[in-house]
Amino acid sequence: MKHLAYIDPGTGSFVFQVVIGALLAIGVAIKVWWRKIAAFVTRRQPDPPQAPIPPERER
Amino acid sequence: MTVSVLPGSFRDPSGFLFHRDGVLYRQVNRSFQPKFDEFVESGLCQDLMSSGLLIPHQEMGPDLAATPDAYKVIRPETIPFVSYPYEWCPSQLRDAALATLSIQRRALEFGMTLRDASAYNIQFRDGKPVFIDTLSFERWTEGRPWNAYRQFCQHFLAPLALMKYRDARAGQLLRVYLDGLPLDLVVKLLPRRAYLHPPLLLHVLMHARSQARYERANPAVSAGAAEGPEGRGRRFSPRAFQGLLDSLESGIRHLRVGDSRSAWSGYYDEAQSYSAEALEHKKALVSGFLSHLRPTTVWDLGANTGLFSRIAAASGALTISFDLDPTVVEANYRSVVKDGATRILPLVVDLTNPSPGIGWENRERLSLLERGPADLAMALAIVHHLAVGNNVPLDRLARFFGHACRWLIVEFVPKSDGQVQTLLASREDVFPEYHQQGFELALESVFDIVQREPIRGSQRVLYLMRPKGDAASSIS
């Protein structure tokens, strides 16, 4: 589908995004996996001794 | 019944802003009907308005349309004082950039995208950036890169990089380049160490090289080129789009300018200019004038970090806090953000060369005076800088104040004052009329002096003035 914008996105700017797109997508994927791993590791750690949480730290 | 289209609202064929009988409306043209309906029906419009990122609007009857090709007429909430990116300090431009990225992220969640990313689409309302162009949205075609990428880099990333790595005054370049700073120029100006931060390497240096390459090689339309040899077979996936926004955000967050002190930033703190008694008395006098007049808008001319702007804001006025030094405007804005102040807008403006009318027909962006007059202007500890420091004759100063405001609080600083002595230390005194009587005579060509109060503990005098012959003039 031909899709033209009312401002010129700039040929160089447009193609550049396509070129770096794969790299940026990999960056996001790594971030997502890293978060999953971190969440998994955190879940597996034994619970710390029960202590009341101060109200200002409840977020 | 008068209808006038705003001179700066003509580039986008989807609609335009106009005034009808003094009220601001936005017309949505019939050609934009499907996109506007998608924006509203997707829920994005309501989502952005409720989160305070988009200016709220009301749908009005079609009878208010300015031209026959109207689909809808909306009435957006009015921004009481329109400011421009070249008047913002680095943190204001940075917050405007982050707001634009948040909006784009939110849009993607709804399958939509921003059609442009002009810094002029952001205004400051209640101390926070808000997006004002309700017609900037369309459905995102999956696989297609961001149309607004070039504009985002030119309007936000490039000027912020120069402000951080070179000088905060570089923001003034935005006054010359209305569609943002050309990346090839920015590459010539930035130091190499800027590219140690990957987003700047990517979105400024490499982006500029890609632009140069395609400018030389092929004038083909971008949509075609993206499917050309380099882009063939590759699509810009949702994850790539997210990565692009992450990377741009990382670039913008990195570009926080450091704290630096200028010649002005310690003006009040160091008590060089005022004794404690004089400062307190001056505050009390200003506060008294303001609570008596109750202005809706105040221009604090030469506001420094905004000490007196805060007094004006406390009296209930929307206060525009002007200073020529981006460093003190930066400090002022950071306090506004920290305190959650909603009635102070700090801006970088040099009163000896205030923002002119620029852009198409010199009317696309309004001059400073066209955005006035304010109900009241405060010219505190500024007259000597303009009259002695910049050789502005006192009668011309009176004329400028007469254009800028209805009421005036002005401080006269005599030659015997240490600050004026400093200004005269390295130059010939060519100001024989610069004395209290000469000052009053000059100002009285435009204003009537309503009150004259010597500031205790100093040789300075504070005046309350109103336009000449306007005895009945009152603000509230």
Coordinates of C-alpha atoms in Angstrom, one line a residue:
Chain A
M1 CA 0.0 0.0 0.0
K2 CA 1.3 3.4 -0.9
H3 CA 1.2 5.5 2.2
L4 CA 2.4 9.1 2.0
A5 CA 2.7 11.5 4.9
Y6 CA 1.8 15.2 4.8
I7 CA 5.3 16.0 6.0
D8 CA 8.3 14.6 4.2
P9 CA 9.7 11.9 6.5
G10 CA 13.0 12.2 4.6
T11 CA 14.2 9.3 2.5
G12 CA 17.5 8.9 4.5
S13 CA 15.6 9.0 7.8
F14 CA 13.0 6.6 6.6
V15 CA 15.5 4.0 5.2
F16 CA 17.7 4.4 8.2
Q17 CA 15.0 3.3 10.6
V18 CA 14.4 0.1 8.5
V19 CA 18.2 -0.5 8.6
I20 CA 18.6 -0.1 12.3
G21 CA 15.2 -1.7 13.1
A22 CA 16.6 -5.2 13.5
L23 CA 19.2 -4.0 15.9
L24 CA 16.7 -2.1 18.0
A25 CA 14.3 -5.0 18.0
I26 CA 17.1 -7.3 19.3
G27 CA 17.8 -4.7 22.1
V28 CA 14.1 -4.9 23.1
A29 CA 14.1 -8.7 23.0
I30 CA 17.2 -8.8 25.3
K31 CA 15.6 -6.4 27.7
V32 CA 12.4 -8.5 27.8
W33 CA 14.4 -11.8 28.4
W34 CA 16.6 -10.1 31.0
R35 CA 13.5 -8.9 32.9
K36 CA 12.0 -12.4 32.7
I37 CA 15.2 -14.0 34.0
A38 CA 15.5 -11.4 36.8
A39 CA 11.8 -12.0 37.8
F40 CA 12.4 -15.8 37.8
V41 CA 15.6 -15.5 40.0
T42 CA 13.9 -13.1 42.4
R43 CA 10.9 -15.4 42.7
R44 CA 13.1 -18.4 43.5
Q45 CA 14.9 -16.6 46.4
P46 CA 13.6 -17.5 49.8
D47 CA 11.3 -14.9 51.4
P48 CA 13.1 -12.5 53.8
P49 CA 11.9 -12.6 57.4
Q50 CA 8.5 -11.1 57.8
A51 CA 8.8 -7.4 58.8
P52 CA 6.2 -4.7 58.4
I53 CA 6.9 -2.5 55.3
P54 CA 7.1 1.2 56.2
P55 CA 4.3 3.0 54.4
E56 CA 6.6 5.3 52.3
R57 CA 8.2 2.2 50.7
E58 CA 4.9 0.7 49.6
R59 CA 4.8 1.5 45.9
Chain B
M1 CA -19.3 37.7 13.5
T2 CA -15.7 37.5 12.6
V3 CA -13.7 34.4 11.6
S4 CA -9.9 34.5 11.3
V5 CA -7.7 31.5 10.6
L6 CA -4.6 31.4 12.8
P7 CA -1.6 32.4 10.7
G8 CA 0.5 29.5 11.9
S9 CA -2.1 26.9 11.1
F10 CA -1.8 26.0 7.4
R11 CA 0.7 23.2 6.8
D12 CA -1.5 20.2 7.7
P13 CA -4.4 19.8 5.2
S14 CA -6.4 17.8 7.9
G15 CA -7.7 21.0 9.5
F16 CA -6.8 24.3 11.0
L17 CA -7.3 26.6 14.0
F18 CA -9.4 29.7 13.8
H19 CA -11.0 32.3 16.0
R20 CA -14.7 33.0 15.8
D21 CA -15.8 36.0 17.8
G22 CA -12.7 35.7 19.9
V23 CA -13.1 32.0 20.7
L24 CA -10.5 29.5 19.5
Y25 CA -11.8 26.5 17.5
R26 CA -10.2 23.7 15.4
Q27 CA -11.9 22.6 12.2
V28 CA -11.5 19.0 11.1
N29 CA -11.7 18.8 7.3
R30 CA -13.8 16.3 5.6
S31 CA -10.7 14.8 4.0
F32 CA -9.5 13.8 7.5
Q33 CA -12.8 12.3 8.6
P34 CA -11.7 8.6 8.6
K35 CA -8.5 9.3 10.5
F36 CA -10.2 11.5 13.1
D37 CA -12.9 9.0 13.7
E38 CA -10.3 6.2 14.1
F39 CA -8.5 8.4 16.6
V40 CA -11.6 9.0 18.7
E41 CA -13.1 5.5 18.3
S42 CA -9.9 3.7 19.2
G43 CA -10.1 5.3 22.7
L44 CA -6.7 6.9 22.3
C45 CA -8.1 10.4 22.3
Q46 CA -9.9 9.9 25.6
D47 CA -7.0 8.1 27.1
L48 CA -4.5 10.9 26.2
M49 CA -6.9 13.6 27.4
S50 CA -7.6 11.9 30.7
S51 CA -3.9 11.4 31.4
G52 CA -3.3 15.1 30.8
L53 CA -1.0 14.5 27.8
L54 CA -3.4 15.9 25.2
I55 CA -5.3 19.2 25.4
P56 CA -9.0 18.5 26.1
H57 CA -11.6 19.6 23.6
Q58 CA -15.3 19.8 23.3
E59 CA -17.2 18.9 20.1
M60 CA -19.2 21.8 18.8
G61 CA -22.0 22.1 16.3
P62 CA -21.1 22.1 12.5
D63 CA -22.7 25.6 12.2
L64 CA -19.5 27.0 13.7
A65 CA -17.3 25.8 10.7
A66 CA -15.1 28.3 9.0
T67 CA -15.3 26.7 5.5
P68 CA -17.8 24.4 3.8
D69 CA -15.4 21.4 3.7
A70 CA -15.6 20.9 7.5
Y71 CA -16.3 17.5 9.0
K72 CA -16.3 18.6 12.6
V73 CA -15.5 21.6 14.7
I74 CA -13.9 21.2 18.1
R75 CA -13.2 23.7 20.8
P76 CA -9.8 23.0 22.5
E77 CA -9.1 24.3 25.9
T78 CA -7.2 27.5 25.5
I79 CA -3.5 27.9 26.4
P80 CA -3.3 31.2 28.1
F81 CA 0.2 32.0 26.9
V82 CA 1.7 30.3 23.9
S83 CA 5.5 29.8 24.1
Y84 CA 7.9 28.5 21.5
P85 CA 10.8 26.0 21.7
Y86 CA 13.4 28.7 21.2
E87 CA 12.1 30.3 24.4
W88 CA 12.5 27.2 26.5
C89 CA 15.4 26.2 28.7
P90 CA 17.0 22.8 28.1
S91 CA 14.8 21.0 30.7
Q92 CA 11.6 22.4 29.1
L93 CA 12.7 21.1 25.7
R94 CA 13.7 17.8 27.3
D95 CA 10.3 17.4 29.1
A96 CA 8.5 18.3 25.9
A97 CA 10.5 15.5 24.1
L98 CA 9.7 13.0 26.8
A99 CA 6.0 13.9 26.6
T100 CA 6.1 13.4 22.8
L101 CA 7.6 10.0 23.3
S102 CA 5.1 9.0 25.9
I103 CA 2.3 10.0 23.6
Q104 CA 3.8 8.0 20.8
R105 CA 4.1 4.9 23.1
R106 CA 0.5 5.3 24.2
A107 CA -0.5 5.7 20.6
L108 CA 1.2 2.4 19.6
E109 CA -0.7 0.6 22.3
F110 CA -3.9 1.6 20.5
G111 CA -2.4 0.8 17.1
M112 CA -2.0 4.4 16.2
T113 CA 1.0 6.7 15.6
L114 CA 1.9 10.4 15.6
R115 CA 2.0 11.8 12.1
D116 CA 4.5 14.5 13.1
A117 CA 6.7 15.3 16.1
S118 CA 7.1 19.1 16.0
A119 CA 8.2 20.7 19.2
Y120 CA 5.6 23.4 18.4
N121 CA 2.9 20.8 19.1
I122 CA 3.8 21.0 22.8
Q123 CA 2.8 23.9 25.1
F124 CA 3.2 24.3 28.8
R125 CA 0.0 24.3 30.8
D126 CA -0.1 24.3 34.6
G127 CA 3.7 23.8 34.6
K128 CA 3.6 20.7 32.5
P129 CA 4.0 19.9 28.8
V130 CA 0.8 19.1 26.9
F131 CA 0.3 18.1 23.3
I132 CA -2.0 20.6 21.5
D133 CA -2.4 19.1 17.9
T134 CA -5.5 16.9 18.1
L135 CA -5.2 16.0 14.4
S136 CA -1.7 14.6 14.6
F137 CA -2.8 11.0 14.9
E138 CA -3.4 8.2 12.4
R139 CA -3.5 4.4 12.3
W140 CA -0.1 2.8 12.2
T141 CA 0.5 0.6 9.2
E142 CA 2.5 -2.3 10.6
G143 CA 5.9 -2.6 9.0
R144 CA 6.2 1.1 8.3
P145 CA 8.8 3.2 10.1
W146 CA 7.9 6.3 12.1
N147 CA 7.0 9.3 9.8
A148 CA 8.0 11.7 12.5
Y149 CA 11.4 10.3 13.3
R150 CA 13.4 12.9 11.3
Q151 CA 11.3 15.7 12.9
F152 CA 11.8 14.3 16.4
C153 CA 15.5 14.2 16.0
Q154 CA 15.7 17.7 14.5
H155 CA 13.3 19.4 17.0
F156 CA 14.4 17.7 20.2
L157 CA 17.4 15.4 20.2
A158 CA 19.8 17.6 18.1
P159 CA 19.2 20.9 19.9
L160 CA 19.4 19.2 23.3
A161 CA 22.7 17.5 22.4
L162 CA 24.1 20.9 21.5
M163 CA 22.8 22.5 24.7
K164 CA 24.4 19.7 26.8
Y165 CA 27.7 19.3 25.0
R166 CA 28.3 22.9 23.8
D167 CA 26.2 25.6 25.5
A168 CA 22.6 26.1 26.7
R169 CA 22.4 29.2 24.5
A170 CA 22.5 26.9 21.4
G171 CA 18.8 26.5 21.8
Q172 CA 18.5 29.9 20.1
L173 CA 19.3 28.2 16.8
L174 CA 15.7 26.9 16.8
R175 CA 14.7 30.5 16.1
V176 CA 16.5 30.2 12.8
Y177 CA 15.6 26.7 11.8
L178 CA 11.8 26.4 12.3
D179 CA 11.7 22.8 11.3
G180 CA 14.4 21.8 13.8
L181 CA 18.2 21.8 13.5
P182 CA 19.6 20.2 10.3
L183 CA 21.4 17.1 11.5
D184 CA 24.4 17.8 9.2
L185 CA 24.9 21.1 10.9
V186 CA 24.6 19.6 14.3
V187 CA 27.2 17.0 13.5
K188 CA 29.7 19.8 12.5
L189 CA 29.0 21.5 15.9
L190 CA 29.0 18.6 18.3
P191 CA 32.2 17.4 20.0
R192 CA 33.1 13.7 19.2
R193 CA 32.7 12.7 22.9
A194 CA 28.9 13.2 22.4
Y195 CA 28.9 10.1 20.3
L196 CA 30.1 8.0 23.2
H197 CA 26.5 7.8 24.1
P198 CA 25.1 5.3 21.6
P199 CA 21.7 7.0 20.9
L200 CA 23.5 10.1 19.8
L201 CA 25.8 8.1 17.6
L202 CA 22.8 6.4 16.1
H203 CA 20.2 9.1 15.8
V204 CA 22.4 12.1 15.1
L205 CA 25.7 11.1 13.4
M206 CA 24.6 7.9 11.6
H207 CA 21.2 9.4 10.9
A208 CA 22.8 12.5 9.4
R209 CA 25.0 10.3 7.2
S210 CA 22.0 8.3 5.9
Q211 CA 20.2 11.6 5.1
A212 CA 23.2 12.9 3.2
R213 CA 23.6 9.6 1.3
Y214 CA 20.0 9.6 0.1
E215 CA 19.9 13.3 -0.6
R216 CA 22.8 12.8 -3.0
A217 CA 21.7 9.5 -4.5
N218 CA 18.0 9.5 -5.1
P219 CA 15.1 11.9 -4.9
A220 CA 12.6 9.1 -4.8
V221 CA 9.7 9.3 -2.4
S222 CA 10.6 7.7 1.0
A223 CA 7.9 5.1 0.8
G224 CA 9.5 3.7 -2.3
A225 CA 13.0 4.0 -1.0
A226 CA 12.2 2.0 2.1
E227 CA 11.3 -0.9 -0.2
G228 CA 14.5 -0.3 -2.2
P229 CA 17.8 -2.2 -2.0
E230 CA 18.6 -1.5 1.7
G231 CA 15.0 -1.8 3.0
R232 CA 14.0 -4.7 0.7
G233 CA 12.2 -7.4 2.5
R234 CA 12.6 -5.8 5.9
R235 CA 9.7 -4.6 7.9
F236 CA 9.7 -2.2 10.8
S237 CA 8.2 -4.5 13.4
P238 CA 6.3 -3.4 16.5
R239 CA 9.4 -4.5 18.5
A240 CA 11.7 -2.3 16.3
F241 CA 9.3 0.6 16.8
Q242 CA 9.5 0.0 20.6
G243 CA 13.3 -0.2 20.4
L244 CA 13.4 3.0 18.4
L245 CA 11.4 4.8 21.1
D246 CA 13.5 3.2 23.9
S247 CA 16.6 4.4 22.3
L248 CA 15.3 7.9 21.6
E249 CA 14.2 8.1 25.2
S250 CA 17.5 7.0 26.5
G251 CA 19.2 9.7 24.3
I252 CA 16.8 12.4 25.6
R253 CA 17.1 11.3 29.3
H254 CA 20.9 11.4 29.0
L255 CA 20.7 15.0 27.8
R256 CA 20.1 16.7 31.1
V257 CA 22.2 19.8 31.3
G258 CA 24.5 20.1 34.3
D259 CA 24.0 22.7 37.0
S260 CA 26.0 25.7 36.3
R261 CA 26.1 29.2 37.7
S262 CA 26.0 32.2 35.6
A263 CA 26.6 35.9 36.4
W264 CA 23.0 36.1 37.3
S265 CA 22.2 33.0 39.2
G266 CA 23.4 34.4 42.6
Y267 CA 21.8 37.8 42.2
Y268 CA 19.4 37.6 45.1
D269 CA 21.2 34.8 47.1
E270 CA 24.4 36.6 47.7
A271 CA 22.7 39.8 48.9
Q272 CA 25.1 41.9 46.8
S273 CA 22.3 44.0 45.5
Y274 CA 20.1 44.2 48.5
S275 CA 20.3 44.3 52.2
A276 CA 17.9 41.9 53.9
E277 CA 15.8 44.8 54.9
A278 CA 15.6 46.2 51.4
L279 CA 14.7 42.8 49.9
E280 CA 11.9 42.2 52.5
H281 CA 10.5 45.7 52.0
K282 CA 10.6 45.3 48.2
K283 CA 8.8 41.9 48.5
A284 CA 6.1 43.5 50.8
L285 CA 5.6 46.4 48.4
V286 CA 5.2 44.2 45.3
S287 CA 3.0 41.8 47.2
G288 CA 0.8 44.7 48.3
F289 CA 0.4 46.1 44.8
L290 CA -0.5 42.7 43.4
S291 CA -3.0 41.9 46.1
H292 CA -4.6 45.2 45.5
L293 CA -4.8 44.8 41.7
R294 CA -5.3 41.0 41.4
P295 CA -4.0 40.7 37.8
T296 CA -4.8 37.6 35.8
T297 CA -1.6 37.7 33.8
V298 CA 1.8 39.0 35.0
W299 CA 5.0 39.4 32.9
D300 CA 8.0 39.4 35.1
L301 CA 10.6 41.1 32.9
G302 CA 14.2 40.1 33.9
A303 CA 12.8 37.6 36.4
N304 CA 16.1 35.9 37.3
T305 CA 15.3 32.6 39.1
G306 CA 11.7 33.9 39.7
L307 CA 11.7 35.1 43.3
F308 CA 9.1 37.8 42.5
S309 CA 7.4 35.6 40.0
R310 CA 6.5 33.4 42.9
I311 CA 4.9 36.3 44.7
A312 CA 2.9 37.2 41.6
A313 CA 1.8 33.5 41.2
A314 CA 0.8 33.4 44.9
S315 CA -1.5 36.3 44.2
G316 CA -3.3 34.1 41.7
A317 CA -1.8 35.4 38.4
L318 CA -0.4 33.3 35.6
T319 CA 3.1 34.6 35.6
I320 CA 5.5 34.5 32.7
S321 CA 8.9 34.7 34.0
F322 CA 11.3 36.1 31.4
D323 CA 15.1 36.1 31.5
L324 CA 17.8 36.2 28.9
D325 CA 20.0 33.7 30.6
P326 CA 19.1 30.1 30.0
T327 CA 20.9 29.1 33.2
V328 CA 18.7 31.0 35.5
V329 CA 15.6 30.0 33.5
E330 CA 16.7 26.4 33.9
A331 CA 17.0 26.9 37.7
N332 CA 13.5 28.6 37.7
Y333 CA 11.9 25.8 35.7
R334 CA 13.4 23.1 37.9
S335 CA 11.9 24.8 40.9
V336 CA 8.6 25.0 39.1
V337 CA 8.8 21.2 38.5
K338 CA 10.0 20.4 42.0
D339 CA 7.3 22.5 43.7
G340 CA 4.6 21.4 41.3
A341 CA 3.9 25.2 40.6
T342 CA 1.1 25.6 38.1
R343 CA 1.1 29.3 37.6
I344 CA 4.7 30.1 36.6
L345 CA 6.1 29.7 33.1
P346 CA 9.8 30.5 32.9
L347 CA 11.0 31.5 29.4
V348 CA 14.3 32.6 27.8
V349 CA 13.8 36.0 26.3
D350 CA 16.2 38.8 25.7
L351 CA 14.3 42.1 26.2
T352 CA 16.7 44.0 24.0
N353 CA 15.8 41.5 21.2
P354 CA 12.6 39.8 22.1
S355 CA 11.2 37.0 20.0
P356 CA 10.1 38.4 16.6
G357 CA 7.3 37.3 14.4
I358 CA 8.9 34.5 12.3
G359 CA 8.0 31.8 9.7
W360 CA 5.8 32.3 6.7
E361 CA 4.9 36.0 6.2
N362 CA 6.6 36.6 9.6
R363 CA 3.3 35.5 11.1
E364 CA 3.6 31.8 11.7
R365 CA 5.1 32.3 15.2
L366 CA 4.1 35.4 17.0
S367 CA 6.3 38.1 18.4
L368 CA 6.5 38.5 22.1
L369 CA 4.4 41.7 22.1
E370 CA 1.8 40.1 19.9
R371 CA 1.2 37.7 22.7
G372 CA 0.5 40.5 25.1
P373 CA -0.3 42.8 26.7
A374 CA -0.2 41.4 30.2
D375 CA -2.5 42.8 32.8
L376 CA 0.6 43.8 34.7
A377 CA 4.3 43.8 34.1
M378 CA 7.0 43.8 36.8
A379 CA 10.3 45.5 35.8
L380 CA 12.3 44.9 38.9
A381 CA 16.1 45.7 38.9
I382 CA 16.1 45.7 35.1
V383 CA 15.8 49.4 34.1
H384 CA 19.5 50.1 34.7
H385 CA 20.5 47.1 32.6
L386 CA 18.4 48.3 29.7
A387 CA 19.0 52.0 30.0
V388 CA 22.7 52.0 31.0
G389 CA 23.9 48.5 30.0
N390 CA 22.2 48.6 26.6
N391 CA 21.8 52.3 25.9
V392 CA 18.0 52.2 25.6
P393 CA 16.7 55.8 26.0
L394 CA 14.2 56.0 28.9
D395 CA 11.4 57.2 26.7
R396 CA 11.8 54.1 24.5
L397 CA 11.7 52.0 27.6
A398 CA 8.4 53.7 28.5
R399 CA 7.1 52.9 25.1
F400 CA 8.0 49.2 25.3
F401 CA 6.4 48.9 28.7
G402 CA 3.3 50.6 27.3
H403 CA 3.0 47.9 24.7
A404 CA 3.8 45.1 27.1
C405 CA 1.3 45.7 29.9
R406 CA -1.7 47.6 31.3
W407 CA -0.2 48.2 34.7
L408 CA 3.4 48.4 35.6
I409 CA 5.5 47.9 38.7
V410 CA 8.9 49.3 38.0
E411 CA 12.0 49.8 40.1
F412 CA 14.3 52.7 39.5
V413 CA 18.0 52.0 40.4
P414 CA 20.0 55.3 40.6
K415 CA 23.5 55.9 39.5
S416 CA 24.8 55.9 43.1
D417 CA 23.7 52.2 43.4
G418 CA 26.5 49.7 43.4
Q419 CA 25.0 47.7 40.5
V420 CA 24.9 50.8 38.2
Q421 CA 28.4 51.8 39.4
T422 CA 29.6 48.4 38.2
L423 CA 27.9 48.9 34.8
L424 CA 29.6 52.3 34.5
A425 CA 33.0 51.2 35.8
S426 CA 34.3 50.3 32.3
R427 CA 32.6 52.8 30.2
E428 CA 31.9 56.5 29.7
D429 CA 28.8 57.8 31.4
V430 CA 26.7 59.1 28.5
F431 CA 23.5 59.1 30.4
P432 CA 22.9 62.6 31.8
E433 CA 19.2 62.0 32.0
Y434 CA 19.5 58.9 34.0
H435 CA 18.3 60.1 37.4
Q436 CA 15.0 59.8 39.3
Q437 CA 13.5 62.9 37.9
G438 CA 14.5 62.1 34.3
F439 CA 13.1 58.6 34.8
E440 CA 9.8 59.8 36.0
L441 CA 9.5 62.4 33.2
A442 CA 10.2 59.7 30.6
L443 CA 7.8 57.2 32.0
E444 CA 5.1 59.8 32.4
S445 CA 5.0 60.1 28.6
V446 CA 3.1 56.8 28.7
F447 CA 2.1 56.1 32.2
D448 CA 0.6 57.9 35.2
I449 CA 2.4 57.3 38.5
V450 CA -0.1 55.9 40.9
Q451 CA 2.3 55.2 43.8
R452 CA 6.0 55.9 44.5
E453 CA 7.7 54.0 47.3
P454 CA 11.4 54.4 48.3
I455 CA 12.7 50.9 49.2
R456 CA 13.9 51.0 52.7
G457 CA 17.6 50.2 53.2
S458 CA 18.5 51.1 49.6
Q459 CA 18.6 54.1 47.2
R460 CA 16.1 52.5 44.9
V461 CA 12.5 53.5 44.3
L462 CA 9.5 51.3 43.4
Y463 CA 6.6 52.6 41.4
L464 CA 3.1 51.5 40.5
M465 CA 2.0 53.0 37.2
R466 CA -1.0 52.7 34.9
P467 CA -1.5 53.8 31.3
K468 CA -1.8 57.6 30.9
G469 CA -5.3 59.0 30.8
D470 CA -6.8 55.7 31.9
A471 CA -7.9 56.8 35.3
A472 CA -10.7 54.2 35.4
S473 CA -8.4 51.3 34.5
S474 CA -8.7 48.4 36.8
I475 CA -7.8 44.8 36.3
S476 CA -10.3 42.8 38.4

